Amino acid sequence: MAGQMKKILVIGATGQIGSELVSHLREDYGENSVIGTYNNTDPSGDLLDGPMEKLDVLNAGRIGEVVDKYEVDSVFHLAAILSAKGESNPQLAFKVNVMGTFNVLEVGRKQQLNRIVIPSSIGVFGPEVPREKAPNETVLRPTSMYGVTKVTGELLGNYYFNKYGLDVRGARFPGIISYKTLPGGGTTDYAVEAFYKAIEDRHYSFFVREDTRLPLMYMPDCTRALIELAQADLEDLNYHADYNVSSLSFSARDLAEAIRKRIPEFSFDFQPDERQEIADSWPNSMDDTPARKDWGWQPRFGLEEMTDDMIDKLKEKLDEHERK
Ligand SMILES: NC(=O)c1ccc[n+]([C@@H]2O[C@H](COP(=O)([O-])OP(=O)(O)OC[C@H]3O[C@@H](n4cnc5c(N)ncnc54)[C@H](O)[C@@H]3O)[C@@H](O)[C@H]2O)c1
């Protein structure tokens, strides 16, 4: 089960995905075998159950140092500037997403790591791709800086595999919905904010139009996808840094109605802002046949199950927060 991963470094562990991935990996591989890193946000909660190191991905020497210190053999590289934040500071997004990824790959090459996993995103797609079931193999001409950097990350990952034999893997994730850590400034943040606002204020103004339909995924499917991709046999992989992984696809109104079914006092409206333009450049859904065939990818949560679980868990979390 553990494959060739023994000492795992998770870069960007305090983020939306990292904060959950670390605890899953620690359950599978042991608390001291999974090292998390943070940059501007201090780690808290169960992240502190195992080793944590401060690290800026723009400092290649420091990445090498941490890899050496813990004899790391595998890396999940999650540090990034997401789509909406990236559009307000494209220069920072380029630096962190492109140079950060380059630094991680160079450490992987020089220190001969077994495996590097780097999530990609639906952000790689631009307006030319088919809206429905965007294929794995298609034209990649994104219009956001985030998309430009994620395509570059995929190309770099595939280059390091072909040129140096470095085992780089990645999947194009849709917008991720979760309750543990708030999202870090993406275009699909509305799909998380709506739950918080429905529970806390009973009202939410979506920042996209009601008919905005995007690919989305619940966090338990996301962390499982990352771990299953990392554990797959290399011989089975026909792609490397660029697997489509699909799960849910629903409109902003569908989500609002699903929440109102469970919280009848919930009211909502739609006031699109600049993030609408990014949302409009992405497809509604993805075809993920290669991921299903090559490493058995299969999502588990539908809209109804996700909404039930999200509301239950978020209520628990917010109640607990209030009691403290
Ligand atoms: N969350 C989503 O909806 C989603 C969807 C598709 C793909 N992804 C991808 O998944 C990965 C993780 O995303 P996330 O949602 O956890 O993002 P996030 O914004 O929640 O977390 C990113 C982390 O990167 C860290 N970081 C930023 N700059 C850094 C630097 N210079 N050095 C070190 N760390 C730095 C931040 O402190 C943060 O902890 C990214 O590659 C992202 O593109 C996320």
mmCIF file of N, CA and C in Angstrom, residues 198-248:
data_model
loop_
_atom_site.group_PDB
_atom_site.id
_atom_site.type_symbol
_atom_site.label_atom_id
_atom_site.label_comp_id
_atom_site.label_asym_id
_atom_site.label_seq_id
_atom_site.Cartn_x
_atom_site.Cartn_y
_atom_site.Cartn_z
ATOM 1 N N ALA A 198 -24.853 30.512 4.929
ATOM 2 C CA ALA A 198 -26.184 29.940 5.158
ATOM 3 C C ALA A 198 -26.352 29.599 6.634
ATOM 4 N N ILE A 199 -25.294 29.066 7.243
ATOM 5 C CA ILE A 199 -25.382 28.677 8.655
ATOM 6 C C ILE A 199 -25.284 29.903 9.569
ATOM 7 N N GLU A 200 -24.373 30.815 9.253
ATOM 8 C CA GLU A 200 -24.126 31.937 10.177
ATOM 9 C C GLU A 200 -25.074 33.110 9.986
ATOM 10 N N ASP A 201 -25.371 33.481 8.724
ATOM 11 C CA ASP A 201 -26.156 34.710 8.461
ATOM 12 C C ASP A 201 -27.496 34.428 7.786
ATOM 13 N N ARG A 202 -27.704 33.217 7.328
ATOM 14 C CA ARG A 202 -28.932 32.839 6.603
ATOM 15 C C ARG A 202 -29.083 33.556 5.261
ATOM 16 N N HIS A 203 -28.013 34.230 4.813
ATOM 17 C CA HIS A 203 -28.085 34.884 3.497
ATOM 18 C C HIS A 203 -26.703 34.862 2.850
ATOM 19 N N TYR A 204 -26.706 34.692 1.508
ATOM 20 C CA TYR A 204 -25.435 34.784 0.780
ATOM 21 C C TYR A 204 -25.643 35.428 -0.577
ATOM 22 N N SER A 205 -24.732 36.337 -0.906
ATOM 23 C CA SER A 205 -24.714 36.911 -2.262
ATOM 24 C C SER A 205 -23.621 36.204 -3.049
ATOM 25 N N PHE A 206 -24.033 35.364 -3.969
ATOM 26 C CA PHE A 206 -23.052 34.663 -4.815
ATOM 27 C C PHE A 206 -22.328 35.687 -5.693
ATOM 28 N N PHE A 207 -21.016 35.510 -5.890
ATOM 29 C CA PHE A 207 -20.289 36.456 -6.754
ATOM 30 C C PHE A 207 -20.214 35.997 -8.208
ATOM 31 N N VAL A 208 -21.047 34.996 -8.544
ATOM 32 C CA VAL A 208 -21.184 34.566 -9.945
ATOM 33 C C VAL A 208 -22.671 34.529 -10.301
ATOM 34 N N ARG A 209 -22.952 34.449 -11.602
ATOM 35 C CA ARG A 209 -24.350 34.346 -12.042
ATOM 36 C C ARG A 209 -24.949 33.015 -11.589
ATOM 37 N N GLU A 210 -26.285 32.978 -11.504
ATOM 38 C CA GLU A 210 -26.931 31.758 -11.023
ATOM 39 C C GLU A 210 -26.739 30.566 -11.953
ATOM 40 N N ASP A 211 -26.526 30.828 -13.264
ATOM 41 C CA ASP A 211 -26.372 29.718 -14.212
ATOM 42 C C ASP A 211 -24.909 29.288 -14.364
ATOM 43 N N THR A 212 -24.025 29.816 -13.545
ATOM 44 C CA THR A 212 -22.603 29.435 -13.627
ATOM 45 C C THR A 212 -22.442 27.995 -13.155
ATOM 46 N N ARG A 213 -22.062 27.148 -14.086
ATOM 47 C CA ARG A 213 -21.910 25.725 -13.747
ATOM 48 C C ARG A 213 -20.450 25.345 -13.921
ATOM 49 N N LEU A 214 -19.855 24.828 -12.884
ATOM 50 C CA LEU A 214 -18.423 24.483 -12.921
ATOM 51 C C LEU A 214 -18.204 23.096 -12.342
ATOM 52 N N PRO A 215 -17.076 22.474 -12.701
ATOM 53 C CA PRO A 215 -16.731 21.195 -12.068
ATOM 54 C C PRO A 215 -16.288 21.440 -10.629
ATOM 55 N N LEU A 216 -16.759 20.625 -9.707
ATOM 56 C CA LEU A 216 -16.433 20.776 -8.287
ATOM 57 C C LEU A 216 -16.190 19.399 -7.684
ATOM 58 N N MET A 217 -15.596 19.375 -6.491
ATOM 59 C CA MET A 217 -15.307 18.087 -5.839
ATOM 60 C C MET A 217 -15.294 18.300 -4.330
ATOM 61 N N TYR A 218 -15.774 17.322 -3.588
ATOM 62 C CA TYR A 218 -15.751 17.401 -2.126
ATOM 63 C C TYR A 218 -14.375 16.943 -1.636
ATOM 64 N N MET A 219 -13.879 17.569 -0.575
ATOM 65 C CA MET A 219 -12.504 17.323 -0.116
ATOM 66 C C MET A 219 -12.141 15.846 0.110
ATOM 67 N N PRO A 220 -13.018 15.007 0.700
ATOM 68 C CA PRO A 220 -12.591 13.614 0.896
ATOM 69 C C PRO A 220 -12.235 12.936 -0.433
ATOM 70 N N ASP A 221 -12.935 13.291 -1.517
ATOM 71 C CA ASP A 221 -12.585 12.737 -2.829
ATOM 72 C C ASP A 221 -11.245 13.318 -3.306
ATOM 73 N N CYS A 222 -11.005 14.582 -3.005
ATOM 74 C CA CYS A 222 -9.773 15.237 -3.461
ATOM 75 C C CYS A 222 -8.534 14.628 -2.802
ATOM 76 N N THR A 223 -8.566 14.481 -1.470
ATOM 77 C CA THR A 223 -7.374 13.929 -0.797
ATOM 78 C C THR A 223 -7.167 12.465 -1.214
ATOM 79 N N ARG A 224 -8.277 11.743 -1.398
ATOM 80 C CA ARG A 224 -8.155 10.338 -1.828
ATOM 81 C C ARG A 224 -7.562 10.267 -3.236
ATOM 82 N N ALA A 225 -7.996 11.175 -4.121
ATOM 83 C CA ALA A 225 -7.459 11.188 -5.496
ATOM 84 C C ALA A 225 -5.950 11.426 -5.468
ATOM 85 N N LEU A 226 -5.518 12.377 -4.647
ATOM 86 C CA LEU A 226 -4.078 12.683 -4.598
ATOM 87 C C LEU A 226 -3.284 11.476 -4.099
ATOM 88 N N ILE A 227 -3.812 10.818 -3.057
ATOM 89 C CA ILE A 227 -3.082 9.678 -2.488
ATOM 90 C C ILE A 227 -3.115 8.485 -3.455
ATOM 91 N N GLU A 228 -4.276 8.239 -4.068
ATOM 92 C CA GLU A 228 -4.353 7.101 -5.007
ATOM 93 C C GLU A 228 -3.461 7.323 -6.239
ATOM 94 N N LEU A 229 -3.422 8.560 -6.718
ATOM 95 C CA LEU A 229 -2.537 8.845 -7.862
ATOM 96 C C LEU A 229 -1.084 8.630 -7.448
ATOM 97 N N ALA A 230 -0.739 9.093 -6.243
ATOM 98 C CA ALA A 230 0.643 8.941 -5.768
ATOM 99 C C ALA A 230 1.019 7.472 -5.600
ATOM 100 N N GLN A 231 0.047 6.639 -5.221
ATOM 101 C CA GLN A 231 0.339 5.226 -4.947
ATOM 102 C C GLN A 231 0.233 4.328 -6.186
ATOM 103 N N ALA A 232 -0.252 4.872 -7.299
ATOM 104 C CA ALA A 232 -0.447 4.029 -8.496
ATOM 105 C C ALA A 232 0.895 3.505 -9.015
ATOM 106 N N ASP A 233 0.843 2.357 -9.712
ATOM 107 C CA ASP A 233 2.068 1.831 -10.314
ATOM 108 C C ASP A 233 2.436 2.687 -11.513
ATOM 109 N N LEU A 234 3.690 3.062 -11.577
ATOM 110 C CA LEU A 234 4.156 3.935 -12.660
ATOM 111 C C LEU A 234 3.851 3.333 -14.042
ATOM 112 N N GLU A 235 3.986 1.993 -14.144
ATOM 113 C CA GLU A 235 3.760 1.342 -15.460
ATOM 114 C C GLU A 235 2.326 1.524 -15.944
ATOM 115 N N ASP A 236 1.392 1.782 -15.023
ATOM 116 C CA ASP A 236 -0.004 1.928 -15.435
ATOM 117 C C ASP A 236 -0.321 3.326 -15.964
ATOM 118 N N LEU A 237 0.594 4.271 -15.763
ATOM 119 C CA LEU A 237 0.272 5.664 -16.078
ATOM 120 C C LEU A 237 0.595 6.021 -17.532
ATOM 121 N N ASN A 238 -0.426 6.459 -18.248
ATOM 122 C CA ASN A 238 -0.220 6.929 -19.611
ATOM 123 C C ASN A 238 -0.077 8.442 -19.669
ATOM 124 N N TYR A 239 -0.424 9.101 -18.589
ATOM 125 C CA TYR A 239 -0.191 10.546 -18.440
ATOM 126 C C TYR A 239 0.651 10.719 -17.181
ATOM 127 N N HIS A 240 1.171 11.923 -16.970
ATOM 128 C CA HIS A 240 1.967 12.135 -15.749
ATOM 129 C C HIS A 240 1.460 13.322 -14.941
ATOM 130 N N ALA A 241 1.758 14.539 -15.392
ATOM 131 C CA ALA A 241 1.405 15.703 -14.564
ATOM 132 C C ALA A 241 0.028 16.285 -14.901
ATOM 133 N N ASP A 242 -0.773 15.583 -15.706
ATOM 134 C CA ASP A 242 -1.943 16.256 -16.291
ATOM 135 C C ASP A 242 -3.174 15.364 -16.469
ATOM 136 N N TYR A 243 -3.568 14.661 -15.392
ATOM 137 C CA TYR A 243 -4.798 13.852 -15.459
ATOM 138 C C TYR A 243 -6.026 14.692 -15.123
ATOM 139 N N ASN A 244 -7.043 14.702 -15.980
ATOM 140 C CA ASN A 244 -8.347 15.256 -15.573
ATOM 141 C C ASN A 244 -8.916 14.373 -14.464
ATOM 142 N N VAL A 245 -9.427 14.972 -13.379
ATOM 143 C CA VAL A 245 -10.202 14.200 -12.397
ATOM 144 C C VAL A 245 -11.518 14.925 -12.148
ATOM 145 N N SER A 246 -12.600 14.202 -12.371
ATOM 146 C CA SER A 246 -13.901 14.832 -12.354
ATOM 147 C C SER A 246 -14.730 14.277 -11.207
ATOM 148 N N SER A 247 -15.693 15.057 -10.770
ATOM 149 C CA SER A 247 -16.589 14.567 -9.729
ATOM 150 C C SER A 247 -17.960 15.202 -9.919
ATOM 151 N N LEU A 248 -18.184 16.383 -9.322
ATOM 152 C CA LEU A 248 -19.490 17.031 -9.399
ATOM 153 C C LEU A 248 -19.496 18.100 -10.484
#
